Amino acid sequence: MTQPIIQLSGLDKFYGNFQALSQVDLDIKTGEFFSLLGPSGCGKTTLLRSIAGFETPSAGSLYIDGQSMDGVPANKRPTNMVFQSYAIFPHMSVAENVAYGLKARKLPKAEIKTRVTDAIAMVGLQGFGERASHGLSGGQRQRVALARALVLKPRVLLLDEPLSALDKKLREQMQSELRQLQRAVGITFVLVTHDQEEALTMSDRIAVMFDGTIAQVATPQDLYGQPCSRRVANFIGMMNFLDAKILSTSGETVDVDVQSFGKLTLPLGQATGGLEGCDAVGVRPEMLTILTGSQTAEREIEAVVSEVFYYGDMTYYDVRLPFKEESVTITMRNTAGRSILGVGEKARVGWSASSLLLLK
Amino acid sequence: MTWFQKWRRGEGAQGLFLISPTLAFTLLLLAVPLVMVIVLSFWTQDYLTLHRTFSLENYRTAWTEPMYQYLMARSLKISMLVTAMTVLLAYPVAYFISFRVSPKRKAMWIFLITIPFWTSYLMRIFLWKVILGYNGVVNGSLMGLGVIEQPLSFILYNQNAVVLTLAHAWVPFAILPIFVALERVDRSLIEAAEDLGDTKWRRFLRVTLPLSMPGVIAATIIVFIPTIGDYVTPRLVGGPNGLMIANMIELQFKKANDAPLGAALAISAMIIVTCVALIFIWLNKKYIREAK
Ligand SMILES: Nc1ncnc2c1ncn2[C@@H]1O[C@H](COP(=O)(O)OP(=O)(O)O)[C@@H](O)[C@H]1O
Ligand SMILES: [Mg+2]
């Protein structure tokens, strides 16, 4: 295996008495699209800025491309950043903005010119070079920021919530463009976002952060399918939780007593974050089904519909299971011939033991 | 409703009422005297008799007489020197307060800068006389240390002293607009410049300085316009070679008994100042447009 492009270990960051990062260990692979995902204030920006060189970690080590970044200032690091505000120089044209870093490197004029033209074309801004940078739309500003950073061919491109200022439609378009751009240039991208959908659709791997610590690092599928804790599961998509008590473990299986579902034997693999401290099972809403007519499932349970949310292609049901206070959400695709249940109706809910996760 | 009542309730009328005290004051104390000076400048005076016939004679004298040309040029030179010195002194202070002082302390620093205003301008000039004088602080210390044997004479009663005294007086006025402009520089732009590979000094030259230019130009105008017409400072610390055009205007109005010539000199100086100011305002507009 090749060496990771970024290696963080034991990183701490204090602002006065406040600990913004604690014991962050992270390896980011060369050429991957990596996302830092977490709620606002969890330390994503602090971590990104530590990699860029704008914050000095209080403890721990940071290697980029095998080189220690201790004491290396931001202008000497092989990283470039797309700022949340884009930070486009207002007194310069689009081309001057893109040329900024090349001029700082004192490259020959002719080379600067061709590289700037190429970079502007790469982000789809052909013909905008001479435009003044004020008066550009949000999407265009972001493209300028991307071109300005990518023209320097950094080893790592750092992006701090680059899409959060855009409206929904443009955001979705830029998501796929960013992904394509990353594949085309082959540069490692580290993206900060608080939007789980954005992280899931764009990334090769995701680190989920809470309160200055990394909770889980995984591919989007693993993160969704095998979250390591209730908190992660709740942050990535929707998850129903049922109280559970571990009765005994034997070799590769564990016996649990689950609220409403009763006593079960689950493979140890379904305790994704380890057995210790597990007190609930989680099940995704789409893993439960409302059975109609003669349909049967591996296991069934009687429930009462307490709320119905109709979305056209989907229906979200809140149902009451026996022995459980809070309702459980089930999402059903509205296929042909399937009737929508009403509030108060009885429902047969189908589930399987293999879709349950033991969580702490 | 009559047109008058309608007008009274309109926005324009309310605005007029709001500014009316200021307006009356301005009309009385600025516009009226100005018109009088303009009228006066086209008359002529013969010892004590005033000839009220239109004449351009005063302007001819003001613009062609070598002494007046020379004084005007010297005034321009002195106030340009003062402006340059003031802005050069003010910029680092404004930069320090904006970039180095913690946000909580900024207000206090700005307050500290106004301390010189607690004493009257005249007092401050006399203080400079004490510092720079023949037996003053500078000469006394240097002689006491044995650095010089004779008191330095080039430090008081000449143009250097005028420049120094005026610059000291105007620095606080220059600090404020530059500080405001620096405060408005988006810090992420400077980080972006660093991220793109610029050293500290290069990112100052390429980002911070150009973006703070509107403040520098404002400071230039604020200092340049009043200093060119200053006559207290040259009178007190300028000596014979440090006199400026305003001293000549005063002389014409008083001792020389030629108020019309004084008026023509004053109007001429005003025209020159206006031209210079317009150039700066044009420069400023250009910067503001580009900086948007
Ligand atoms: N310069 C700073 N001084 C003090 N506290 C800070 C500073 N920067 C960030 N913080 C705090 O650190 C925490 C993490 O901030 P940040 O990394 O910006 O979070 P995120 O990007 O995940 O929203 C927040 O609670 C924030 O208030
Ligand atoms: Mg942030």
PDB file of N, CA and C in Angstrom, chain B residues 230-265:
ATOM      1  N   ASP B 230      -2.933  76.664   6.246  1.00  0.00           N
ATOM      2  CA  ASP B 230      -2.589  76.928   7.644  1.00  0.00           C
ATOM      3  C   ASP B 230      -1.700  78.163   7.755  1.00  0.00           C
ATOM      4  N   TYR B 231      -1.982  79.028   8.747  1.00  0.00           N
ATOM      5  CA  TYR B 231      -1.070  80.163   8.904  1.00  0.00           C
ATOM      6  C   TYR B 231      -0.552  80.337  10.319  1.00  0.00           C
ATOM      7  N   VAL B 232      -1.145  79.605  11.269  1.00  0.00           N
ATOM      8  CA  VAL B 232      -0.658  79.709  12.642  1.00  0.00           C
ATOM      9  C   VAL B 232       0.711  79.049  12.770  1.00  0.00           C
ATOM     10  N   THR B 233       0.809  77.843  12.244  1.00  0.00           N
ATOM     11  CA  THR B 233       2.043  77.082  12.384  1.00  0.00           C
ATOM     12  C   THR B 233       3.233  77.788  11.732  1.00  0.00           C
ATOM     13  N   PRO B 234       3.098  78.202  10.460  1.00  0.00           N
ATOM     14  CA  PRO B 234       4.248  78.901   9.853  1.00  0.00           C
ATOM     15  C   PRO B 234       4.615  80.167  10.617  1.00  0.00           C
ATOM     16  N   ARG B 235       3.604  80.857  11.126  1.00  0.00           N
ATOM     17  CA  ARG B 235       3.885  82.091  11.858  1.00  0.00           C
ATOM     18  C   ARG B 235       4.719  81.810  13.096  1.00  0.00           C
ATOM     19  N   LEU B 236       4.392  80.729  13.807  1.00  0.00           N
ATOM     20  CA  LEU B 236       5.042  80.491  15.091  1.00  0.00           C
ATOM     21  C   LEU B 236       6.346  79.717  15.000  1.00  0.00           C
ATOM     22  N   VAL B 237       6.446  78.769  14.081  1.00  0.00           N
ATOM     23  CA  VAL B 237       7.676  77.977  14.020  1.00  0.00           C
ATOM     24  C   VAL B 237       8.385  78.083  12.678  1.00  0.00           C
ATOM     25  N   GLY B 238       7.798  78.817  11.717  1.00  0.00           N
ATOM     26  CA  GLY B 238       8.333  78.809  10.364  1.00  0.00           C
ATOM     27  C   GLY B 238       9.495  79.757  10.128  1.00  0.00           C
ATOM     28  N   GLY B 239       9.620  80.812  10.943  1.00  0.00           N
ATOM     29  CA  GLY B 239      10.660  81.791  10.655  1.00  0.00           C
ATOM     30  C   GLY B 239      10.366  82.481   9.328  1.00  0.00           C
ATOM     31  N   PRO B 240      11.286  83.339   8.864  1.00  0.00           N
ATOM     32  CA  PRO B 240      11.023  84.080   7.630  1.00  0.00           C
ATOM     33  C   PRO B 240      10.901  83.178   6.406  1.00  0.00           C
ATOM     34  N   ASN B 241      11.650  82.087   6.372  1.00  0.00           N
ATOM     35  CA  ASN B 241      11.624  81.230   5.182  1.00  0.00           C
ATOM     36  C   ASN B 241      10.543  80.167   5.223  1.00  0.00           C
ATOM     37  N   GLY B 242       9.803  80.142   6.339  1.00  0.00           N
ATOM     38  CA  GLY B 242       8.790  79.099   6.457  1.00  0.00           C
ATOM     39  C   GLY B 242       7.391  79.626   6.238  1.00  0.00           C
ATOM     40  N   LEU B 243       7.274  80.900   5.881  1.00  0.00           N
ATOM     41  CA  LEU B 243       5.937  81.466   5.710  1.00  0.00           C
ATOM     42  C   LEU B 243       5.228  80.859   4.509  1.00  0.00           C
ATOM     43  N   MET B 244       3.906  80.805   4.599  1.00  0.00           N
ATOM     44  CA  MET B 244       3.119  80.182   3.531  1.00  0.00           C
ATOM     45  C   MET B 244       2.125  81.191   2.993  1.00  0.00           C
ATOM     46  N   ILE B 245       1.358  80.772   1.997  1.00  0.00           N
ATOM     47  CA  ILE B 245       0.475  81.692   1.283  1.00  0.00           C
ATOM     48  C   ILE B 245      -0.548  82.332   2.216  1.00  0.00           C
ATOM     49  N   ALA B 246      -0.984  81.583   3.220  1.00  0.00           N
ATOM     50  CA  ALA B 246      -1.994  82.126   4.117  1.00  0.00           C
ATOM     51  C   ALA B 246      -1.451  83.311   4.911  1.00  0.00           C
ATOM     52  N   ASN B 247      -0.142  83.256   5.218  1.00  0.00           N
ATOM     53  CA  ASN B 247       0.462  84.382   5.925  1.00  0.00           C
ATOM     54  C   ASN B 247       0.446  85.636   5.050  1.00  0.00           C
ATOM     55  N   MET B 248       0.660  85.421   3.766  1.00  0.00           N
ATOM     56  CA  MET B 248       0.626  86.539   2.831  1.00  0.00           C
ATOM     57  C   MET B 248      -0.779  87.109   2.713  1.00  0.00           C
ATOM     58  N   ILE B 249      -1.767  86.220   2.698  1.00  0.00           N
ATOM     59  CA  ILE B 249      -3.156  86.673   2.611  1.00  0.00           C
ATOM     60  C   ILE B 249      -3.483  87.518   3.834  1.00  0.00           C
ATOM     61  N   GLU B 250      -3.053  87.058   4.983  1.00  0.00           N
ATOM     62  CA  GLU B 250      -3.287  87.796   6.219  1.00  0.00           C
ATOM     63  C   GLU B 250      -2.650  89.183   6.137  1.00  0.00           C
ATOM     64  N   LEU B 251      -1.408  89.165   5.630  1.00  0.00           N
ATOM     65  CA  LEU B 251      -0.664  90.415   5.501  1.00  0.00           C
ATOM     66  C   LEU B 251      -1.417  91.410   4.628  1.00  0.00           C
ATOM     67  N   GLN B 252      -1.950  90.923   3.511  1.00  0.00           N
ATOM     68  CA  GLN B 252      -2.661  91.797   2.585  1.00  0.00           C
ATOM     69  C   GLN B 252      -3.900  92.382   3.239  1.00  0.00           C
ATOM     70  N   PHE B 253      -4.608  91.558   3.979  1.00  0.00           N
ATOM     71  CA  PHE B 253      -5.838  92.031   4.607  1.00  0.00           C
ATOM     72  C   PHE B 253      -5.544  93.036   5.706  1.00  0.00           C
ATOM     73  N   LYS B 254      -4.415  92.841   6.410  1.00  0.00           N
ATOM     74  CA  LYS B 254      -4.153  93.693   7.568  1.00  0.00           C
ATOM     75  C   LYS B 254      -3.148  94.789   7.261  1.00  0.00           C
ATOM     76  N   LYS B 255      -1.882  94.447   7.408  1.00  0.00           N
ATOM     77  CA  LYS B 255      -0.866  95.488   7.336  1.00  0.00           C
ATOM     78  C   LYS B 255      -0.796  96.159   5.979  1.00  0.00           C
ATOM     79  N   ALA B 256      -0.875  95.371   4.886  1.00  0.00           N
ATOM     80  CA  ALA B 256      -0.685  95.945   3.562  1.00  0.00           C
ATOM     81  C   ALA B 256      -1.901  96.710   3.081  1.00  0.00           C
ATOM     82  N   ASN B 257      -3.007  96.545   3.807  1.00  0.00           N
ATOM     83  CA  ASN B 257      -4.195  97.283   3.427  1.00  0.00           C
ATOM     84  C   ASN B 257      -4.625  97.066   1.985  1.00  0.00           C
ATOM     85  N   ASP B 258      -4.463  95.857   1.516  1.00  0.00           N
ATOM     86  CA  ASP B 258      -4.931  95.567   0.157  1.00  0.00           C
ATOM     87  C   ASP B 258      -5.822  94.331   0.202  1.00  0.00           C
ATOM     88  N   ALA B 259      -6.998  94.488   0.834  1.00  0.00           N
ATOM     89  CA  ALA B 259      -7.916  93.358   0.987  1.00  0.00           C
ATOM     90  C   ALA B 259      -8.272  92.723  -0.352  1.00  0.00           C
ATOM     91  N   PRO B 260      -8.532  93.471  -1.409  1.00  0.00           N
ATOM     92  CA  PRO B 260      -8.876  92.825  -2.686  1.00  0.00           C
ATOM     93  C   PRO B 260      -7.772  91.892  -3.188  1.00  0.00           C
ATOM     94  N   LEU B 261      -6.512  92.284  -3.059  1.00  0.00           N
ATOM     95  CA  LEU B 261      -5.437  91.393  -3.490  1.00  0.00           C
ATOM     96  C   LEU B 261      -5.415  90.152  -2.594  1.00  0.00           C
ATOM     97  N   GLY B 262      -5.598  90.368  -1.286  1.00  0.00           N
ATOM     98  CA  GLY B 262      -5.667  89.231  -0.357  1.00  0.00           C
ATOM     99  C   GLY B 262      -6.780  88.286  -0.759  1.00  0.00           C
ATOM    100  N   ALA B 263      -7.925  88.873  -1.129  1.00  0.00           N
ATOM    101  CA  ALA B 263      -9.059  88.046  -1.539  1.00  0.00           C
ATOM    102  C   ALA B 263      -8.719  87.264  -2.797  1.00  0.00           C
ATOM    103  N   ALA B 264      -8.078  87.914  -3.751  1.00  0.00           N
ATOM    104  CA  ALA B 264      -7.725  87.233  -4.993  1.00  0.00           C
ATOM    105  C   ALA B 264      -6.737  86.101  -4.717  1.00  0.00           C
ATOM    106  N   LEU B 265      -5.793  86.349  -3.806  1.00  0.00           N
ATOM    107  CA  LEU B 265      -4.837  85.296  -3.434  1.00  0.00           C
ATOM    108  C   LEU B 265      -5.566  84.109  -2.792  1.00  0.00           C
TER     109      LEU B 265
END
